[in-house]
CSV table of C-alpha atoms and ligand atoms in Angstrom, one decimal:
chain,number,residue,atom,x,y,z
L,1,MET,CA,21.0,41.3,17.7
L,2,THR,CA,18.6,40.8,14.5
L,3,GLN,CA,15.0,41.2,16.1
L,4,HIS,CA,11.9,38.9,14.4
L,5,VAL,CA,8.2,40.4,14.1
L,6,ASP,CA,5.3,40.1,11.2
L,7,VAL,CA,5.6,43.1,10.4
L,8,VAL,CA,8.1,46.9,9.8
L,9,VAL,CA,6.6,49.6,10.2
L,10,VAL,CA,8.8,52.1,8.5
L,11,GLY,CA,7.6,56.2,10.1
L,12,GLY,CA,5.5,56.5,13.7
L,13,GLY,CA,4.1,60.2,12.0
L,14,GLN,CA,-0.3,59.9,11.4
L,15,ALA,CA,0.1,57.4,8.4
L,16,GLY,CA,2.2,55.0,10.7
L,17,LEU,CA,-0.1,55.4,13.3
L,18,ALA,CA,-2.8,55.0,11.2
L,19,ALA,CA,-1.0,51.5,10.0
L,20,GLY,CA,0.0,50.0,13.8
L,21,TYR,CA,-4.0,51.3,14.5
L,22,HIS,CA,-4.8,48.3,11.9
L,23,LEU,CA,-2.5,46.2,12.9
L,24,ARG,CA,-3.3,45.7,16.6
L,25,ARG,CA,-5.9,44.7,15.9
L,26,GLN,CA,-5.2,42.2,13.6
L,27,GLY,CA,-3.1,40.7,15.9
L,28,LEU,CA,-0.1,40.7,14.1
L,29,ASP,CA,3.3,41.5,15.5
L,30,PHE,CA,4.8,44.8,14.5
L,31,THR,CA,7.1,47.3,15.1
L,32,ILE,CA,7.2,51.0,14.2
L,33,LEU,CA,10.7,52.8,13.8
L,34,ASP,CA,10.4,56.2,13.5
L,35,ALA,CA,13.7,58.8,12.5
L,36,ASP,CA,12.1,62.0,14.7
L,37,PRO,CA,12.8,61.6,19.0
L,38,ALA,CA,9.7,62.5,19.7
L,39,PRO,CA,5.5,61.9,18.4
L,40,GLY,CA,3.9,63.5,16.1
L,41,GLY,CA,5.6,63.1,12.9
L,42,SER,CA,6.1,66.4,10.8
L,43,TRP,CA,3.3,68.1,12.4
L,44,GLN,CA,6.3,69.1,15.8
L,45,HIS,CA,8.3,70.5,12.5
L,46,MET,CA,5.6,72.9,11.0
L,47,TRP,CA,5.7,77.1,11.4
L,48,ASP,CA,4.7,78.4,15.0
L,49,SER,CA,1.2,79.8,12.9
L,50,LEU,CA,0.2,77.0,10.9
L,51,HIS,CA,-3.4,75.6,11.5
L,52,LEU,CA,-5.3,72.1,9.6
L,53,PHE,CA,-7.7,73.5,6.6
L,54,SER,CA,-10.7,71.5,9.0
L,55,PRO,CA,-12.1,71.4,11.8
L,56,ALA,CA,-11.2,68.2,14.4
L,57,ASP,CA,-13.7,66.9,14.2
L,58,HIS,CA,-12.8,66.2,10.3
L,59,SER,CA,-8.9,65.3,10.8
L,60,SER,CA,-9.1,62.5,13.5
L,61,LEU,CA,-7.0,58.6,13.4
L,62,PRO,CA,-9.5,55.3,13.0
L,63,GLY,CA,-10.1,55.3,16.3
L,64,ARG,CA,-10.3,57.7,18.4
L,65,LEU,CA,-11.8,61.9,18.0
L,66,MET,CA,-9.8,64.2,17.5
L,67,PRO,CA,-10.8,66.2,20.3
L,68,THR,CA,-11.2,70.3,19.5
L,69,GLN,CA,-8.8,73.1,20.3
L,70,PRO,CA,-10.4,75.6,22.9
L,71,GLY,CA,-10.3,78.9,20.7
L,72,GLU,CA,-10.4,77.4,17.7
L,73,VAL,CA,-12.6,75.8,15.1
L,74,TYR,CA,-9.1,75.2,13.1
L,75,PRO,CA,-6.7,73.2,15.0
L,76,ASP,CA,-2.9,74.8,16.0
L,77,ALA,CA,-0.3,72.1,14.9
L,78,GLY,CA,0.5,71.8,18.3
L,79,HIS,CA,-2.7,70.3,18.8
L,80,VAL,CA,-2.3,66.9,16.2
L,81,VAL,CA,1.0,66.8,18.0
L,82,GLU,CA,-0.7,66.2,20.9
L,83,TYR,CA,-3.7,64.2,19.3
L,84,LEU,CA,-1.1,61.7,17.9
L,85,ALA,CA,1.0,61.5,21.2
L,86,ASP,CA,-1.5,60.4,23.4
L,87,TYR,CA,-3.3,58.1,19.9
L,88,GLU,CA,0.1,56.4,20.7
L,89,LYS,CA,-0.3,56.0,23.8
L,90,ARG,CA,-3.5,55.1,24.1
L,91,TYR,CA,-3.4,52.3,21.3
L,92,ASP,CA,0.0,51.2,23.4
L,93,LEU,CA,1.8,51.3,19.6
L,94,PRO,CA,5.4,50.1,19.8
L,95,VAL,CA,6.9,52.8,18.1
L,96,GLN,CA,10.5,52.9,18.4
L,97,HIS,CA,11.4,56.6,17.7
L,98,GLY,CA,14.4,57.7,17.7
L,99,THR,CA,15.5,54.5,15.2
L,100,CYS,CA,15.6,56.1,11.5
L,101,VAL,CA,15.5,53.2,8.4
L,102,ASP,CA,18.5,53.2,6.3
L,103,ALA,CA,17.5,50.5,4.8
L,104,VAL,CA,14.7,47.5,3.2
L,105,ARG,CA,16.5,44.7,1.7
L,106,ARG,CA,15.6,40.4,0.4
L,107,ASP,CA,16.7,38.8,2.9
L,108,GLY,CA,16.0,34.6,1.7
L,109,GLY,CA,11.8,34.5,2.6
L,110,ARG,CA,11.7,38.0,4.3
L,111,LEU,CA,13.0,41.8,4.3
L,112,LEU,CA,15.9,42.8,6.3
L,113,VAL,CA,15.2,46.8,7.9
L,114,GLU,CA,18.6,47.9,8.8
L,115,ALA,CA,18.3,50.6,11.4
L,116,ASP,CA,21.1,52.7,12.8
L,117,SER,CA,20.4,51.3,16.4
L,118,GLY,CA,19.3,47.5,15.1
L,119,ARG,CA,18.2,44.8,12.2
L,120,TRP,CA,14.8,43.8,12.2
L,121,ARG,CA,13.9,40.9,9.9
L,122,ALA,CA,10.3,41.2,9.0
L,123,ARG,CA,7.8,39.0,6.5
L,124,ALA,CA,6.0,42.5,5.0
L,125,VAL,CA,6.9,45.6,5.5
L,126,VAL,CA,4.4,49.1,5.3
L,127,SER,CA,6.6,52.2,4.8
L,128,ALA,CA,4.9,55.4,5.4
L,129,THR,CA,7.5,57.6,5.1
L,130,GLY,CA,6.2,60.8,4.5
L,131,THR,CA,7.7,63.9,2.2
L,132,TRP,CA,8.6,66.1,4.9
L,133,SER,CA,12.5,64.6,5.0
L,134,ARG,CA,12.7,65.0,1.2
L,135,PRO,CA,11.5,69.0,0.5
L,136,PHE,CA,12.5,69.8,-3.4
L,137,LEU,CA,14.0,72.9,-4.7
L,138,PRO,CA,13.5,73.6,-8.3
L,139,ALA,CA,17.4,74.4,-10.2
L,140,VAL,CA,16.7,78.1,-11.5
L,141,PRO,CA,19.6,79.7,-13.0
L,142,GLY,CA,21.5,81.7,-9.9
L,143,ARG,CA,20.5,80.0,-7.7
L,144,ASP,CA,24.1,79.4,-6.0
L,145,ASP,CA,24.5,82.6,-7.1
L,146,PHE,CA,22.6,84.3,-4.7
L,147,THR,CA,24.4,85.5,-0.5
L,148,GLY,CA,21.7,86.2,0.9
L,149,ARG,CA,19.5,83.4,3.1
L,150,GLN,CA,17.6,80.5,1.0
L,151,LEU,CA,15.4,78.6,3.6
L,152,HIS,CA,12.9,75.8,2.6
L,153,THR,CA,9.3,75.0,3.8
L,154,VAL,CA,10.6,73.1,6.4
L,155,SER,CA,13.0,75.8,8.1
L,156,TYR,CA,10.3,78.4,7.9
L,157,ARG,CA,9.1,79.2,12.4
L,158,ARG,CA,8.3,82.6,12.0
L,159,PRO,CA,7.5,86.4,10.8
L,160,ALA,CA,10.1,87.5,13.3
L,161,ASP,CA,13.0,86.2,11.6
L,162,PHE,CA,13.1,88.5,9.2
L,163,ALA,CA,12.2,91.3,10.1
L,164,GLY,CA,13.2,94.6,8.5
L,165,GLN,CA,13.8,92.1,5.8
L,166,TYR,CA,13.0,92.1,1.7
L,167,VAL,CA,11.6,89.3,1.6
L,168,VAL,CA,11.0,86.5,-1.6
L,169,VAL,CA,8.5,83.6,-1.5
L,170,VAL,CA,7.9,81.0,-3.8
L,171,GLY,CA,5.1,79.2,-4.9
L,172,GLY,CA,1.7,78.9,-5.7
L,173,GLY,CA,0.3,75.8,-3.6
L,174,ASN,CA,-0.8,76.4,0.6
L,175,SER,CA,2.9,76.2,2.3
L,176,GLY,CA,3.9,79.3,-0.6
L,177,ALA,CA,0.5,81.2,-0.2
L,178,GLN,CA,0.6,81.2,4.1
L,179,ILE,CA,3.7,81.7,4.2
L,180,ALA,CA,3.5,84.6,2.4
L,181,ALA,CA,0.4,85.7,4.6
L,182,ASP,CA,1.8,85.0,7.9
L,183,LEU,CA,5.0,87.3,6.6
L,184,ALA,CA,2.8,90.0,4.9
L,185,LEU,CA,0.5,90.3,7.8
L,186,TYR,CA,3.6,91.1,10.4
L,187,GLY,CA,4.0,94.5,8.9
L,188,ASP,CA,7.4,94.4,9.5
L,189,VAL,CA,8.4,92.2,6.9
L,190,THR,CA,8.8,93.8,2.6
L,191,VAL,CA,6.6,90.4,0.8
L,192,THR,CA,6.8,90.0,-2.7
L,193,TRP,CA,4.9,86.3,-2.9
L,194,VAL,CA,5.9,84.8,-7.1
L,195,THR,CA,4.1,82.0,-8.8
L,196,GLN,CA,4.5,80.5,-11.6
L,197,ARG,CA,1.0,80.7,-12.7
L,198,PRO,CA,-2.2,82.9,-10.9
L,199,PRO,CA,-3.4,81.9,-7.8
L,200,ARG,CA,-5.7,79.9,-8.0
L,201,PHE,CA,-7.8,80.0,-4.8
L,202,LEU,CA,-11.3,77.9,-3.6
L,203,PRO,CA,-13.9,79.6,-3.2
L,204,ASP,CA,-13.8,80.9,0.8
L,205,ASP,CA,-16.1,78.6,2.0
L,206,VAL,CA,-14.2,75.8,1.1
L,207,ASP,CA,-12.0,74.1,4.0
L,208,GLY,CA,-10.7,70.6,4.6
L,209,ARG,CA,-14.1,69.3,4.3
L,210,VAL,CA,-15.7,70.0,0.6
L,211,LEU,CA,-12.3,68.7,-1.1
L,212,PHE,CA,-12.7,65.6,0.5
L,213,ASP,CA,-16.1,65.2,-0.3
L,214,VAL,CA,-14.7,66.1,-4.0
L,215,ALA,CA,-12.2,63.7,-3.7
L,216,THR,CA,-14.2,61.2,-2.2
L,217,ALA,CA,-17.0,61.6,-5.4
L,218,ARG,CA,-14.4,61.7,-7.7
L,219,ARG,CA,-13.6,58.8,-7.0
L,220,ARG,CA,-16.7,56.5,-7.0
L,221,ALA,CA,-18.1,58.5,-10.2
L,222,LEU,CA,-14.8,57.0,-11.6
L,223,GLU,CA,-15.0,53.6,-9.3
L,224,GLU,CA,-18.8,53.9,-11.3
L,225,GLY,CA,-18.0,54.5,-14.3
L,226,ARG,CA,-19.1,58.2,-14.7
L,227,SER,CA,-17.5,60.8,-16.2
L,228,ASP,CA,-14.6,62.8,-14.0
L,229,THR,CA,-16.2,65.1,-12.3
L,230,GLY,CA,-13.0,67.1,-12.1
L,231,GLY,CA,-11.7,66.6,-8.2
L,232,VAL,CA,-10.2,69.4,-6.1
L,233,ALA,CA,-7.9,70.6,-9.0
L,234,SER,CA,-10.6,71.7,-10.2
L,235,LEU,CA,-11.5,74.0,-7.5
L,236,GLY,CA,-8.6,75.9,-7.3
L,237,ASP,CA,-5.4,75.0,-5.6
L,238,ILE,CA,-5.2,76.9,-1.7
L,239,VAL,CA,-7.4,76.8,0.9
L,240,ALA,CA,-8.1,80.9,1.8
L,241,VAL,CA,-8.1,79.8,5.4
L,242,PRO,CA,-8.0,82.4,7.8
L,243,PRO,CA,-5.0,85.1,6.7
L,244,VAL,CA,-5.0,83.8,3.4
L,245,ARG,CA,-8.2,85.4,3.2
L,246,ALA,CA,-7.3,88.2,5.7
L,247,ALA,CA,-3.8,89.2,3.7
L,248,ARG,CA,-5.5,88.9,0.6
L,249,ASP,CA,-8.3,90.5,1.0
L,250,ALA,CA,-6.0,93.4,2.2
L,251,GLY,CA,-4.1,93.6,-0.7
L,252,LEU,CA,-1.4,92.8,1.1
L,253,LEU,CA,-0.4,89.7,-0.7
L,254,ARG,CA,1.7,91.3,-3.9
L,255,VAL,CA,1.7,88.1,-6.5
L,256,ARG,CA,4.1,88.6,-9.3
L,257,PRO,CA,4.8,85.9,-12.6
L,258,MET,CA,8.2,83.5,-12.0
L,259,PHE,CA,11.2,85.4,-12.2
L,260,SER,CA,14.3,83.8,-14.4
L,261,ARG,CA,17.1,83.9,-12.1
L,262,LEU,CA,18.7,84.8,-9.1
L,263,THR,CA,21.8,87.3,-9.0
L,264,ALA,CA,24.1,88.1,-6.0
L,265,THR,CA,22.1,90.5,-4.3
L,266,GLY,CA,18.3,88.8,-5.8
L,267,ILE,CA,16.6,88.4,-8.9
L,268,GLN,CA,16.1,89.3,-12.1
L,269,TRP,CA,13.1,89.0,-13.6
L,270,PRO,CA,12.1,88.5,-17.1
L,271,ASP,CA,12.1,91.7,-18.4
L,272,ASP,CA,16.0,92.4,-17.3
L,273,SER,CA,15.0,94.9,-14.3
L,274,ARG,CA,16.5,93.7,-10.8
L,275,SER,CA,15.0,93.7,-7.7
L,276,ASP,CA,17.1,93.2,-4.5
L,277,ALA,CA,16.0,90.8,-1.7
L,278,ASP,CA,17.1,89.8,1.8
L,279,ALA,CA,16.0,86.0,1.9
L,280,ILE,CA,14.5,83.0,-0.5
L,281,ILE,CA,11.7,80.9,0.5
L,282,TRP,CA,10.8,78.3,-1.4
L,283,CYS,CA,7.6,76.7,-1.3
L,284,THR,CA,7.7,74.4,-4.0
L,285,GLY,CA,6.6,71.1,-2.6
L,286,PHE,CA,8.2,67.6,-1.7
L,287,ARG,CA,9.4,64.2,-3.3
L,288,PRO,CA,8.4,60.7,-1.1
L,289,ALA,CA,11.6,59.8,1.0
L,290,LEU,CA,12.1,56.3,-0.6
L,291,SER,CA,16.3,56.6,0.1
L,292,HIS,CA,15.7,53.6,2.1
L,293,LEU,CA,14.1,51.3,-0.5
L,294,ALA,CA,16.9,51.5,-2.5
L,295,PRO,CA,18.9,48.0,-2.1
L,296,LEU,CA,14.8,46.4,-3.7
L,297,GLY,CA,15.0,48.4,-6.8
L,298,LEU,CA,11.9,49.6,-7.1
L,299,ARG,CA,11.4,52.9,-8.7
L,300,GLY,CA,10.7,54.3,-11.6
L,301,SER,CA,11.5,56.6,-14.2
L,302,ARG,CA,10.2,59.0,-11.9
L,303,GLY,CA,11.1,58.2,-8.9
L,304,HIS,CA,7.6,56.8,-7.5
L,305,VAL,CA,7.8,52.9,-6.9
L,306,ALA,CA,5.1,51.4,-9.5
L,307,THR,CA,2.3,50.2,-6.4
L,308,ALA,CA,-1.5,48.3,-7.1
L,309,GLY,CA,-3.2,50.6,-4.0
L,310,THR,CA,-0.9,50.3,-1.0
L,311,GLN,CA,0.8,47.3,-3.0
L,312,ALA,CA,4.8,47.6,-4.6
L,313,VAL,CA,4.3,45.9,-7.6
L,314,GLY,CA,7.2,44.9,-7.5
L,315,GLU,CA,7.4,44.0,-3.9
L,316,PRO,CA,3.8,42.9,-3.0
L,317,ARG,CA,5.6,41.9,1.5
L,318,LEU,CA,6.0,46.0,0.8
L,319,HIS,CA,3.2,48.6,1.6
L,320,LEU,CA,3.9,52.2,0.8
L,321,LEU,CA,0.9,53.9,2.5
L,322,GLY,CA,0.1,58.1,3.1
L,323,TYR,CA,3.2,59.9,0.4
L,324,GLY,CA,-0.1,60.8,-1.4
L,325,ASP,CA,-3.1,60.1,-3.8
L,326,TRP,CA,-0.4,57.1,-6.2
L,327,THR,CA,-0.4,55.1,-2.1
L,328,GLY,CA,-4.8,56.0,-1.5
L,329,LEU,CA,-7.8,58.2,-2.0
L,330,ALA,CA,-5.5,60.9,0.5
L,331,SER,CA,-3.8,58.8,2.2
L,332,ALA,CA,-1.4,62.0,2.9
L,333,THR,CA,-4.4,63.4,5.0
L,334,LEU,CA,-5.1,63.2,8.4
L,335,VAL,CA,-8.6,62.2,7.6
L,336,GLY,CA,-8.0,59.9,4.5
L,337,VAL,CA,-5.5,57.9,5.9
L,338,GLY,CA,-7.4,55.4,8.2
L,339,ARG,CA,-9.3,53.9,4.7
L,340,THR,CA,-6.1,53.6,3.3
L,341,ALA,CA,-4.2,52.0,6.3
L,342,ARG,CA,-7.3,49.5,7.1
L,343,GLU,CA,-6.9,48.1,3.3
L,344,ALA,CA,-3.2,47.9,3.4
L,345,VAL,CA,-2.9,46.1,6.5
L,346,ARG,CA,-6.6,44.0,5.9
L,347,GLN,CA,-3.4,42.5,2.6
L,348,VAL,CA,-0.8,41.9,5.0
L,349,THR,CA,-2.5,40.3,6.9
L,350,GLY,CA,-4.3,38.3,3.9
L,351,LEU,CA,-0.5,37.6,2.5
L,352,LEU,CA,0.7,36.5,5.2
L,353,ARG,CA,-1.8,34.2,6.5
E,401,FAD,P1,5.4,62.1,8.7
E,401,FAD,O1,4.5,63.5,9.8
E,401,FAD,O2,6.4,63.2,8.0
E,401,FAD,O3,5.7,61.3,9.2
E,401,FAD,C1,6.8,60.4,8.5
E,401,FAD,C2,7.6,60.2,9.4
E,401,FAD,O4,8.2,59.2,9.5
E,401,FAD,C3,7.9,61.4,10.9
E,401,FAD,O5,7.8,61.0,11.6
E,401,FAD,C4,9.5,60.5,10.3
E,401,FAD,O6,10.9,60.8,11.1
E,401,FAD,C5,9.6,59.3,10.4
E,401,FAD,N1,10.9,59.0,9.1
E,401,FAD,C6,11.0,59.6,7.9
E,401,FAD,N2,12.1,58.8,7.4
E,401,FAD,C7,12.5,57.4,7.7
E,401,FAD,C8,13.2,56.1,7.9
E,401,FAD,N3,13.7,56.5,7.2
E,401,FAD,N4,12.8,55.8,9.2
E,401,FAD,C9,12.7,55.8,10.2
E,401,FAD,N5,11.9,57.1,10.3
E,401,FAD,C10,11.7,58.2,9.4
E,401,FAD,N6,-3.1,67.7,6.2
E,401,FAD,C11,-4.5,67.3,6.6
E,401,FAD,O7,-5.0,66.4,7.4
E,401,FAD,N7,-4.7,68.9,7.0
E,401,FAD,C12,-4.1,70.1,6.9
E,401,FAD,O8,-4.3,70.6,7.0
E,401,FAD,C13,-3.4,69.3,6.8
E,401,FAD,N8,-1.6,70.7,6.5
E,401,FAD,C14,-0.8,70.8,5.5
E,401,FAD,C15,0.0,72.0,6.1
E,401,FAD,C16,1.0,71.4,5.2
E,401,FAD,C17,2.0,72.8,4.7
E,401,FAD,C18,2.0,70.6,5.6
E,401,FAD,C19,3.2,70.3,4.2
E,401,FAD,C20,1.3,69.5,4.9
E,401,FAD,C21,-0.7,69.2,5.6
E,401,FAD,N9,-1.7,68.0,5.5
E,401,FAD,C22,-3.2,68.3,6.3
E,401,FAD,C23,-0.8,67.1,5.2
E,401,FAD,C24,-0.1,66.0,5.2
E,401,FAD,O9,-1.3,65.5,7.1
E,401,FAD,C25,0.7,65.8,6.0
E,401,FAD,O10,2.0,65.8,5.2
E,401,FAD,C26,1.0,64.5,7.3
E,401,FAD,O11,2.5,65.0,8.4
E,401,FAD,C27,1.7,63.5,6.7
E,401,FAD,O12,2.3,62.5,7.8
E,401,FAD,P2,2.3,60.7,7.2
E,401,FAD,O13,2.6,60.2,8.5
E,401,FAD,O14,2.6,60.8,6.5
E,401,FAD,O15,4.2,61.8,7.6
């Protein structure tokens, strides 16, 4: 049976919930379809020691301040999951968990959303599927030769899983730094952290609050025709969260430039010397999870859908929310997505009315 609604939101993480909040306020008839069986989006899959890089009151969705977590300035991922679950309930958002959308296609004057458990005809679709389900692994020579364990950030849980092992962590971003620090501080793991260029730590007093302010100032400058302030990237890549700072200051973060290939038993460096490894952890980022949009034929050469703000250029009934700055300033953060969601819903409402 096909159901009829004004709007289908695909994805019920923070971006989908922020969209739901604004759709509810506009009085639209909508449903949120979410592949995960439980609330919390990707936060429910993060590693055990992960904490936010902003305090709770700077990590809130529209309408409801995130409560502080007792004993923690920077809440952990479990606290975010509780907050999102409560948010879903508090605003009575119609999220259907455990529903994976396979395809969105044009169907006369409507968009047809096909999921594993049903079909919806909608006048507009907001896609908010995040990036967690599309881990990116670079093409590195010998990757298939390595006989040890290879995993991506998405599968890392805790250092005890690597006790007594030699582990190579690849990637110079926040995930790489935090996982390398997590392993190094554990004490019973030998870690080598490999980065393409020397790690660029942000100043120790810079956290998510400062990053958001810097990004906002840059956007304002550009909008007002002033010169580019350089934004967040000009400051560095890695937020020096407390465990990263601790591992760095204790000299536990052994950093080496990128290796040239994997071997059966480890890695080979550019000078042809070799190191054995039990595991390689690829902290090499993500790509937007957009395969459900393939029938619409909107993807450009770099895999992105061209957007004006959040609206797909080739399909005005489709909005993309939360994948990165290309769908709105800081729209892949808790504090940033609300503003972008409000604007997306304003446009959807205009289109439907
Ligand atoms: P997700 O949380 O990934 O939610 C997407 C939802 O869509 C999921 O529930 C998934 O099941 C569902 N879905 C996917 N595909 C389908 C489909 N085909 N059909 C139906 N449902 C589907 N941000 C901050 O603000 N502060 C931080 O401190 C911070 N730290 C971070 C640390 C790490 C390691 C990472 C990776 C990110 C961090 N972020 C942080 C960034 C950001 O907040 C998260 O990436 C956030 O989870 C993005 O939310 P989202 O709703 O866009 O996507």
